[in-house]
CSV table of C-alpha atoms and ligand atoms in Angstrom, one decimal:
chain,number,residue,atom,x,y,z
A,197,MET,CA,230.3,165.2,253.9
A,198,THR,CA,233.4,164.8,251.7
A,199,ASN,CA,231.6,162.4,249.3
A,200,SER,CA,228.7,164.8,248.7
A,201,LEU,CA,228.1,166.5,245.4
A,202,ALA,CA,226.1,169.4,244.1
A,203,LEU,CA,224.8,169.0,240.5
A,204,TYR,CA,224.2,172.0,238.2
A,205,VAL,CA,222.2,171.5,234.9
A,206,HIS,CA,222.3,174.4,232.4
A,207,TRP,CA,219.5,175.2,230.0
A,208,PRO,CA,220.8,177.8,227.6
A,209,PHE,CA,217.7,179.2,226.0
A,210,CYS,CA,215.6,182.4,226.7
A,211,LEU,CA,212.6,184.0,225.1
A,212,SER,CA,214.7,187.2,224.6
A,213,ARG,CA,218.0,188.6,225.7
A,214,CYS,CA,217.9,191.0,228.7
A,215,PRO,CA,220.2,194.0,228.1
A,216,TYR,CA,222.2,193.6,231.3
A,217,CYS,CA,222.8,189.8,231.2
A,218,ASP,CA,225.9,188.0,230.1
A,219,PHE,CA,224.9,184.5,231.1
A,220,ASN,CA,225.2,181.8,228.5
A,221,SER,CA,221.8,182.3,227.0
A,222,HIS,CA,220.5,182.1,223.5
A,223,VAL,CA,217.3,182.9,221.7
A,224,ARG,CA,216.0,180.4,219.1
A,225,ASP,CA,212.8,180.3,217.0
A,226,HIS,CA,212.5,176.7,217.7
A,227,ILE,CA,214.1,174.6,220.5
A,228,HIS,CA,214.6,170.9,219.8
A,229,GLN,CA,213.5,169.9,223.3
A,230,SER,CA,214.0,166.2,222.8
A,231,ARG,CA,217.5,166.5,221.4
A,232,PHE,CA,218.7,168.8,224.2
A,233,GLY,CA,217.0,166.6,226.8
A,234,ALA,CA,218.6,163.5,225.5
A,235,ALA,CA,222.0,165.2,225.3
A,236,LEU,CA,221.7,166.4,229.0
A,237,LEU,CA,220.8,162.8,230.0
A,238,GLN,CA,223.9,161.5,228.1
A,239,GLU,CA,226.2,164.1,229.7
A,240,LEU,CA,224.9,163.3,233.1
A,241,LYS,CA,225.5,159.5,232.5
A,242,THR,CA,229.1,160.1,231.3
A,243,GLU,CA,229.8,162.4,234.3
A,244,ALA,CA,228.3,159.9,236.8
A,245,GLU,CA,230.5,157.1,235.4
A,246,ARG,CA,233.6,158.9,236.4
A,247,LEU,CA,232.4,160.4,239.7
A,248,GLY,CA,230.9,157.3,241.2
A,249,ARG,CA,227.7,157.0,243.2
A,250,ARG,CA,228.0,160.1,245.5
A,251,ARG,CA,225.3,161.6,247.7
A,252,LEU,CA,223.6,164.6,245.9
A,253,THR,CA,223.0,167.5,248.3
A,254,SER,CA,221.4,169.4,245.5
A,255,ILE,CA,220.3,169.6,241.9
A,256,TYR,CA,220.1,173.1,240.4
A,257,PHE,CA,218.4,173.7,237.0
A,258,GLY,CA,219.8,177.1,235.9
A,259,GLY,CA,220.0,179.1,232.8
A,260,GLY,CA,219.1,180.7,230.5
A,261,THR,CA,215.5,180.0,231.3
A,262,PRO,CA,215.1,176.4,232.5
A,263,SER,CA,211.4,177.0,233.1
A,264,LEU,CA,211.2,176.8,229.3
A,265,MET,CA,212.2,173.1,229.6
A,266,CYS,CA,209.5,170.5,229.1
A,267,PRO,CA,208.6,169.2,232.6
A,268,LYS,CA,209.1,165.7,231.2
A,269,THR,CA,212.8,166.6,230.5
A,270,VAL,CA,213.2,167.9,234.1
A,271,ALA,CA,211.5,164.7,235.4
A,272,SER,CA,213.7,162.4,233.4
A,273,LEU,CA,216.8,164.2,234.6
A,274,VAL,CA,215.7,163.9,238.2
A,275,VAL,CA,215.0,160.2,237.7
A,276,ALA,CA,218.4,159.7,236.0
A,277,ALA,CA,220.2,161.6,238.8
A,278,ALA,CA,218.6,159.4,241.4
A,279,LYS,CA,219.7,156.3,239.4
A,280,HIS,CA,223.4,157.5,239.1
A,281,PHE,CA,223.7,159.1,242.6
A,282,HIS,CA,222.1,158.9,246.0
A,283,VAL,CA,219.1,161.3,246.0
A,284,GLY,CA,217.2,161.5,249.3
A,285,GLU,CA,214.2,163.4,250.8
A,286,ASP,CA,216.6,166.1,251.8
A,287,THR,CA,218.1,166.7,248.3
A,288,GLU,CA,217.4,170.3,247.4
A,289,ILE,CA,216.1,170.4,243.8
A,290,THR,CA,215.9,174.0,242.5
A,291,LEU,CA,214.6,175.3,239.2
A,292,GLU,CA,215.0,178.9,238.0
A,293,VAL,CA,211.7,180.3,236.7
A,294,ASN,CA,210.9,183.4,234.8
A,295,PRO,CA,207.4,184.8,235.6
A,296,THR,CA,205.9,184.8,232.1
A,297,SER,CA,202.5,183.2,231.6
A,298,ALA,CA,203.9,180.5,229.3
A,299,GLU,CA,205.9,179.0,232.1
A,300,LEU,CA,203.3,179.3,234.8
A,301,THR,CA,201.1,176.6,233.4
A,302,ARG,CA,204.1,174.2,233.9
A,303,LEU,CA,204.8,175.0,237.5
A,304,LYS,CA,202.6,172.1,238.8
A,305,ASP,CA,204.3,169.7,236.5
A,306,PHE,CA,207.7,170.8,237.7
A,307,ARG,CA,206.6,170.1,241.3
A,308,VAL,CA,205.4,166.6,240.2
A,309,ALA,CA,208.8,166.1,238.5
A,310,GLY,CA,210.5,166.5,241.9
A,311,VAL,CA,211.5,170.1,242.0
A,312,ASN,CA,211.1,171.3,245.7
A,313,ARG,CA,212.5,174.8,245.4
A,314,ILE,CA,211.9,177.7,243.0
A,315,SER,CA,214.2,180.6,242.3
A,316,MET,CA,212.1,183.2,240.4
A,317,GLY,CA,213.7,186.0,238.5
A,318,ILE,CA,211.4,188.9,239.3
A,319,GLN,CA,214.1,191.5,239.0
A,320,SER,CA,211.7,194.4,240.0
A,321,LEU,CA,208.2,195.1,241.1
A,322,ASP,CA,208.1,198.4,239.2
A,323,ASP,CA,206.7,198.2,235.7
A,324,ASP,CA,208.9,201.0,234.3
A,325,ALA,CA,212.0,199.3,235.7
A,326,LEU,CA,210.9,196.0,234.2
A,327,HIS,CA,210.5,197.7,230.9
A,328,TYR,CA,214.0,199.3,231.2
A,329,LEU,CA,215.4,195.9,232.1
A,330,GLY,CA,213.9,194.4,229.0
A,331,ARG,CA,211.8,191.9,230.8
A,332,GLN,CA,208.9,190.1,229.3
A,333,HIS,CA,206.6,190.3,232.3
A,334,SER,CA,204.8,192.9,234.4
A,335,ALA,CA,204.9,193.4,238.2
A,336,GLN,CA,201.4,192.0,238.3
A,337,ASP,CA,202.5,188.8,236.4
A,338,ALA,CA,205.4,188.5,238.9
A,339,ILE,CA,203.1,188.7,241.9
A,340,ALA,CA,200.6,186.2,240.4
A,341,ALA,CA,203.5,183.8,239.7
A,342,LEU,CA,204.9,184.1,243.2
A,343,VAL,CA,201.6,183.5,244.8
A,344,LEU,CA,201.1,180.4,242.7
A,345,ALA,CA,204.6,179.1,243.3
A,346,ARG,CA,204.3,179.7,247.1
A,347,ASP,CA,201.3,177.4,247.2
A,348,LEU,CA,203.0,174.7,245.1
A,349,PHE,CA,206.5,174.5,246.4
A,350,PRO,CA,207.9,174.1,249.9
A,351,ARG,CA,210.7,176.6,249.2
A,352,LEU,CA,210.7,179.8,247.1
A,353,SER,CA,213.3,182.4,246.5
A,354,ILE,CA,213.3,185.5,244.2
A,355,ASP,CA,215.9,187.6,242.5
A,356,LEU,CA,215.7,191.3,242.4
A,357,ILE,CA,218.1,193.8,240.8
A,358,TYR,CA,218.7,197.1,242.5
A,359,GLY,CA,221.1,200.0,242.2
A,360,ARG,CA,219.3,200.8,238.9
A,361,PRO,CA,219.9,204.2,237.3
A,362,GLY,CA,218.0,206.9,239.2
A,363,GLN,CA,216.6,204.5,241.8
A,364,THR,CA,215.9,206.3,245.1
A,365,LEU,CA,216.5,204.9,248.5
A,366,SER,CA,212.9,205.2,249.5
A,367,ALA,CA,211.6,203.7,246.3
A,368,TRP,CA,213.9,200.7,246.8
A,369,ARG,CA,212.8,200.2,250.4
A,370,THR,CA,209.1,200.2,249.3
A,371,GLU,CA,209.8,197.8,246.5
A,372,LEU,CA,211.8,195.5,248.7
A,373,ARG,CA,209.2,195.5,251.4
A,374,SER,CA,206.5,194.4,248.9
A,375,ALA,CA,208.7,191.6,247.8
A,376,LEU,CA,209.5,190.5,251.3
A,377,ALA,CA,205.8,190.5,252.1
A,378,ILE,CA,205.4,187.7,249.6
A,379,VAL,CA,208.6,185.8,249.9
A,380,ALA,CA,209.2,184.7,253.4
A,381,ASP,CA,212.4,182.7,253.6
A,382,HIS,CA,215.0,183.4,250.9
A,383,ILE,CA,215.8,186.3,248.6
A,384,SER,CA,218.7,187.1,246.2
A,385,LEU,CA,219.3,190.9,245.8
A,386,TYR,CA,221.9,191.9,243.2
A,387,GLN,CA,223.2,195.4,242.6
A,388,LEU,CA,223.1,196.1,238.9
A,389,THR,CA,226.6,195.4,237.3
A,390,ILE,CA,227.7,196.3,233.8
A,391,GLU,CA,228.8,193.2,232.1
A,392,PRO,CA,231.0,193.0,229.0
A,393,ALA,CA,229.3,192.8,225.5
A,394,THR,CA,225.8,193.6,226.8
A,395,LYS,CA,223.5,196.4,225.6
A,396,PHE,CA,223.9,198.1,229.0
A,397,GLU,CA,227.6,198.1,228.5
A,398,ALA,CA,227.3,200.1,225.3
A,399,LEU,CA,224.9,202.6,226.9
A,400,HIS,CA,227.2,202.9,229.9
A,401,ARG,CA,230.2,203.6,227.6
A,402,GLN,CA,228.2,206.3,225.8
A,403,GLY,CA,227.3,207.9,229.1
A,404,LYS,CA,223.6,207.0,228.6
A,405,LEU,CA,223.4,204.7,231.6
A,406,VAL,CA,224.7,206.1,234.9
A,407,LEU,CA,225.0,203.8,237.9
A,408,PRO,CA,224.6,205.1,241.5
A,409,ASP,CA,227.8,206.6,242.9
A,410,ASP,CA,229.6,204.6,245.7
A,411,ASP,CA,227.9,206.4,248.6
A,412,THR,CA,224.4,205.8,247.1
A,413,ALA,CA,225.3,202.2,246.4
A,414,THR,CA,226.5,201.7,250.0
A,415,ALA,CA,223.3,203.4,251.3
A,416,LEU,CA,221.2,201.1,249.1
A,417,TYR,CA,223.1,198.0,250.4
A,418,ASN,CA,222.7,199.1,254.0
A,419,ALA,CA,219.0,199.7,253.5
A,420,THR,CA,218.7,196.2,251.9
A,421,GLU,CA,220.2,194.5,254.9
A,422,GLU,CA,218.0,196.5,257.3
A,423,GLU,CA,214.8,195.6,255.4
A,424,CYS,CA,215.7,191.9,255.2
A,425,SER,CA,216.8,191.8,258.8
A,426,SER,CA,213.6,193.4,260.0
A,427,MET,CA,211.7,190.5,258.3
A,428,GLY,CA,214.0,187.9,260.0
A,429,LEU,CA,216.2,187.2,256.9
A,430,ALA,CA,219.9,187.3,257.7
A,431,SER,CA,222.6,188.3,255.2
A,432,TYR,CA,224.5,185.0,254.7
A,433,GLU,CA,226.3,186.0,251.5
A,434,ILE,CA,226.9,189.3,249.9
A,435,SER,CA,223.8,189.2,247.8
A,436,ASN,CA,221.7,186.5,249.6
A,437,TYR,CA,219.4,186.7,252.6
A,438,ALA,CA,217.6,183.8,254.3
A,439,LYS,CA,215.9,182.7,257.4
A,440,SER,CA,218.0,180.3,259.4
A,441,GLY,CA,218.2,176.9,257.7
A,442,ARG,CA,216.7,178.2,254.5
A,443,GLU,CA,220.0,179.1,252.8
A,444,SER,CA,220.5,177.8,249.3
A,445,ARG,CA,222.4,174.5,249.9
A,446,HIS,CA,223.4,174.4,246.3
A,447,ASN,CA,225.0,177.8,246.3
A,448,LEU,CA,226.6,177.1,249.6
A,449,ALA,CA,228.5,174.3,247.9
A,450,TYR,CA,230.1,176.9,245.6
A,451,TRP,CA,230.9,179.4,248.3
A,452,ARG,CA,232.3,176.7,250.6
A,453,TYR,CA,234.3,175.4,247.7
A,454,LEU,CA,232.9,171.9,247.8
A,455,ASP,CA,232.5,169.5,244.9
A,456,TYR,CA,230.0,170.6,242.2
A,457,SER,CA,229.5,169.1,238.8
A,458,GLY,CA,228.1,171.2,235.9
A,459,ILE,CA,226.5,169.7,232.8
A,460,GLY,CA,225.0,171.4,229.8
A,461,PRO,CA,226.3,174.2,227.5
A,462,GLY,CA,229.0,176.3,229.2
A,463,ALA,CA,228.5,174.7,232.6
A,464,HIS,CA,231.6,174.5,234.8
A,465,GLY,CA,232.4,172.3,237.7
A,466,ARG,CA,235.0,171.6,240.4
A,467,VAL,CA,235.0,167.9,241.2
A,468,LYS,CA,237.4,165.5,242.8
A,469,VAL,CA,238.2,162.5,240.6
A,470,ASP,CA,240.5,159.9,242.0
A,471,GLY,CA,241.4,162.3,244.8
A,472,ILE,CA,242.4,165.1,242.5
A,473,LEU,CA,240.4,168.3,242.2
A,474,ARG,CA,239.6,169.1,238.6
A,475,ALA,CA,238.2,172.2,236.9
A,476,THR,CA,235.7,171.3,234.2
A,477,ARG,CA,233.9,173.4,231.5
A,478,ARG,CA,231.7,172.5,228.6
A,479,HIS,CA,231.2,173.9,225.2
A,480,ARG,CA,229.1,177.1,225.3
A,481,ALA,CA,227.3,177.1,221.9
A,482,PRO,CA,224.2,174.9,222.4
A,483,GLU,CA,224.2,173.2,219.0
A,484,VAL,CA,227.9,172.5,219.1
A,485,TRP,CA,227.6,171.2,222.6
A,486,ALA,CA,224.8,168.8,221.5
A,487,ASP,CA,226.8,167.6,218.5
A,488,ARG,CA,229.8,166.8,220.7
A,489,VAL,CA,227.7,165.1,223.4
A,490,GLU,CA,226.1,162.9,220.6
A,491,LYS,CA,229.6,162.1,219.3
A,492,TYR,CA,231.7,161.7,222.4
A,493,GLY,CA,229.2,161.4,225.3
A,494,HIS,CA,230.2,164.7,226.7
A,495,ALA,CA,231.2,168.2,225.5
A,496,LEU,CA,234.1,169.0,227.9
A,497,THR,CA,236.4,171.7,226.7
A,498,LEU,CA,238.3,171.9,229.9
A,499,ASP,CA,239.1,169.1,232.3
A,500,ASP,CA,242.3,170.1,234.2
A,501,ALA,CA,243.7,169.4,237.7
A,502,VAL,CA,243.5,172.7,239.7
A,503,THR,CA,246.9,173.7,241.1
A,504,PRO,CA,247.1,174.2,244.9
A,505,GLN,CA,247.6,178.0,244.3
A,506,ASP,CA,244.5,178.3,242.2
A,507,ARG,CA,242.6,176.2,244.7
A,508,ALA,CA,243.6,178.6,247.5
A,509,ARG,CA,242.7,181.6,245.4
A,510,GLU,CA,239.3,180.2,244.4
A,511,ALA,CA,238.5,179.1,248.0
A,512,LEU,CA,239.3,182.7,249.2
A,513,LEU,CA,237.3,184.4,246.5
A,514,MET,CA,234.3,182.2,247.3
A,515,GLY,CA,234.5,181.9,251.1
A,516,LEU,CA,235.0,185.5,251.9
A,517,ARG,CA,231.6,186.3,250.3
A,518,LEU,CA,230.0,184.3,253.1
A,519,THR,CA,229.1,185.8,256.5
A,520,GLU,CA,230.4,182.7,258.1
A,521,GLY,CA,233.7,183.2,256.3
A,522,ILE,CA,236.3,180.4,255.8
A,523,ASP,CA,237.0,177.4,258.0
A,524,LEU,CA,240.8,177.2,258.1
A,525,VAL,CA,241.0,173.5,258.6
A,526,SER,CA,238.7,172.7,255.6
A,527,PHE,CA,240.6,175.4,253.6
A,528,ALA,CA,244.0,173.6,254.1
A,529,GLU,CA,242.5,170.2,253.5
A,530,ARG,CA,240.8,171.3,250.3
A,531,THR,CA,243.5,173.5,248.8
A,532,GLY,CA,246.7,171.8,250.1
A,533,HIS,CA,247.9,175.3,251.2
A,534,THR,CA,247.7,177.0,254.6
A,535,LEU,CA,246.2,180.5,254.7
A,536,ARG,CA,249.6,181.9,255.3
A,537,GLN,CA,250.9,180.4,252.0
A,538,SER,CA,247.9,181.8,250.1
A,539,VAL,CA,247.7,185.4,251.0
A,540,ASN,CA,249.9,188.5,251.0
A,541,TYR,CA,250.5,188.5,254.8
A,542,SER,CA,251.2,192.2,255.1
A,543,VAL,CA,248.0,193.0,253.3
A,544,LEU,CA,246.1,190.6,255.6
A,545,GLN,CA,247.6,192.3,258.7
A,546,LYS,CA,246.5,195.7,257.4
A,547,ALA,CA,243.0,194.4,256.6
A,548,ILE,CA,242.8,193.1,260.1
A,549,GLU,CA,243.9,196.4,261.6
A,550,GLU,CA,241.4,198.3,259.4
A,551,ALA,CA,238.7,195.8,260.6
A,552,TYR,CA,237.9,194.5,257.1
A,553,VAL,CA,238.6,190.9,258.1
A,554,ILE,CA,238.8,189.0,261.4
A,555,LEU,CA,241.2,186.1,261.8
A,556,THR,CA,240.7,183.7,264.7
A,557,SER,CA,242.4,180.4,265.4
A,558,ASP,CA,239.9,178.5,263.2
A,559,ARG,CA,238.3,181.0,260.8
A,560,LEU,CA,238.9,184.0,258.4
A,561,VAL,CA,235.9,186.2,258.1
A,562,ALA,CA,235.3,189.4,256.2
A,563,THR,CA,233.4,191.9,258.3
A,564,ARG,CA,230.4,193.8,256.9
A,565,GLU,CA,232.7,196.7,255.9
A,566,GLY,CA,235.1,194.2,254.3
A,567,ARG,CA,232.4,192.5,252.3
A,568,ILE,CA,231.2,195.8,250.9
A,569,ARG,CA,234.8,196.3,249.5
A,570,LEU,CA,235.4,192.7,248.8
A,571,ASP,CA,236.6,193.0,245.2
A,572,ALA,CA,239.2,195.6,246.0
A,573,LEU,CA,240.2,193.7,249.1
A,574,LEU,CA,240.7,190.4,247.3
A,575,GLY,CA,242.6,192.0,244.5
A,576,ARG,CA,245.3,192.9,247.0
A,577,LEU,CA,245.0,190.0,249.4
A,578,VAL,CA,245.2,187.0,247.1
A,579,VAL,CA,248.6,186.1,245.8
B,641,SAM,C1,220.9,183.1,235.6
B,641,SAM,S1,220.3,184.6,235.9
B,641,SAM,C2,218.7,184.6,235.4
B,641,SAM,C3,217.6,183.6,235.8
B,641,SAM,C4,216.4,183.8,234.9
B,641,SAM,N1,216.6,183.4,233.6
B,641,SAM,C5,215.8,185.1,235.0
B,641,SAM,O1,216.1,186.0,234.1
B,641,SAM,O2,214.9,185.4,235.8
B,641,SAM,C6,220.3,184.8,237.6
B,641,SAM,C7,220.1,186.2,238.1
B,641,SAM,O3,221.3,187.0,238.0
B,641,SAM,C8,220.9,188.3,238.1
B,641,SAM,N2,221.7,189.1,237.1
B,641,SAM,C9,222.0,188.8,235.9
B,641,SAM,N3,222.8,189.7,235.3
B,641,SAM,C10,222.9,190.7,236.2
B,641,SAM,C11,223.6,192.0,236.2
B,641,SAM,N4,224.2,192.5,235.1
B,641,SAM,N5,223.5,192.7,237.3
B,641,SAM,C12,222.9,192.3,238.4
B,641,SAM,N6,222.2,191.1,238.5
B,641,SAM,C13,222.2,190.3,237.4
B,641,SAM,C14,219.4,188.4,237.9
B,641,SAM,O4,218.8,188.8,239.1
B,641,SAM,C15,219.1,187.0,237.5
B,641,SAM,O5,217.8,186.6,238.0
B,642,SF4,S1,218.4,187.5,232.8
B,642,SF4,FE1,217.5,185.5,232.5
B,642,SF4,S2,215.9,185.7,230.9
B,642,SF4,FE2,217.3,187.5,230.8
B,642,SF4,S3,218.8,186.9,229.3
B,642,SF4,FE3,219.7,186.4,231.3
B,642,SF4,S4,219.2,184.3,231.6
B,642,SF4,FE4,217.8,185.0,230.0
């Protein structure tokens, strides 16, 4: 539906900083919950005033660690969202949860607040790996949290990180099978990447952290797909696997390049305002963000129309991650450019010949081989 909107709410605080992570997360001795809650409500109100009363397909509380939010804050944001927008029974409301004990006591209250889907950052089911990843929980904590969440929420997903230094194929298969035995309908499986300005980047630079080579990474990816598929979870995006109908509707909005609004520190959005697609971003530093919201009603640092060329580039970058690929009619409507205007055509022809992409009269789809090499492919394909 063209009028629909996905809403992202960013909570920027964590108990500690994981050595691999470059998300906008901050550690504080004390978090002024009521101040940040009030500022989120204000930014939501300001955003709603210019977007109008659209239908919300999803609300996603991400972070940072949004399970550190007071359930009351989550509840008031859900109520406010329902006041400003159309929220129905089918609106997917996800909250990211870390499986530490402090947060588990709040799970029930999050459910009462209206959350109907949990995305839990387990990362691993191996205690040594969890320690290496700097996590604050054990595998046992994670399993207990999952079992509790599975009983409370209609939908549950977990994140795992694989392709860790020294990880063997058979150890990964065993770990993944244990996870799949608990989580039945959706799972996000990320290969470890080295992000700028993280502790892992420093170790990597010094040669103290060695990632699996390309062949091992491919074997791990193939094994991942096999294990998920044997449990009935199809790969619908490069790192995401789900039973049919259980895909993350919120994340699908990003990949299908539909409207999404992001509020909270560092959140970004792509929203149509008066028929023009705009790119929005908000101040990253939590306290500066809150100061600005209190002063101006919002903390936008970017609010620009997206050029047709950028629209096309972004729609390709997002859409080719999906197994379903890109609908060419929607692509042209959304970007104002045809596919032919948006790609280097000789590179596209070659990619078709090499079976990295398939072009039909109505879709452009990256094949499995193409998706494995997507970054390299997009670098050459997109003009
Ligand atoms: C917003 S983050 C974290 C959510 C939550 N705070 C947690 O830690 O569980 C979403 C996910 O991105 C993944 N992730 C973050 N950095 C990564 C990296 N460098 N390589 C691979 N996956 C990463 C993790 O699986 C993480 O759960
Ligand atoms: S992985 Fe999660 S808990 Fe760790 S620093 Fe990033 S956002 Fe925070």
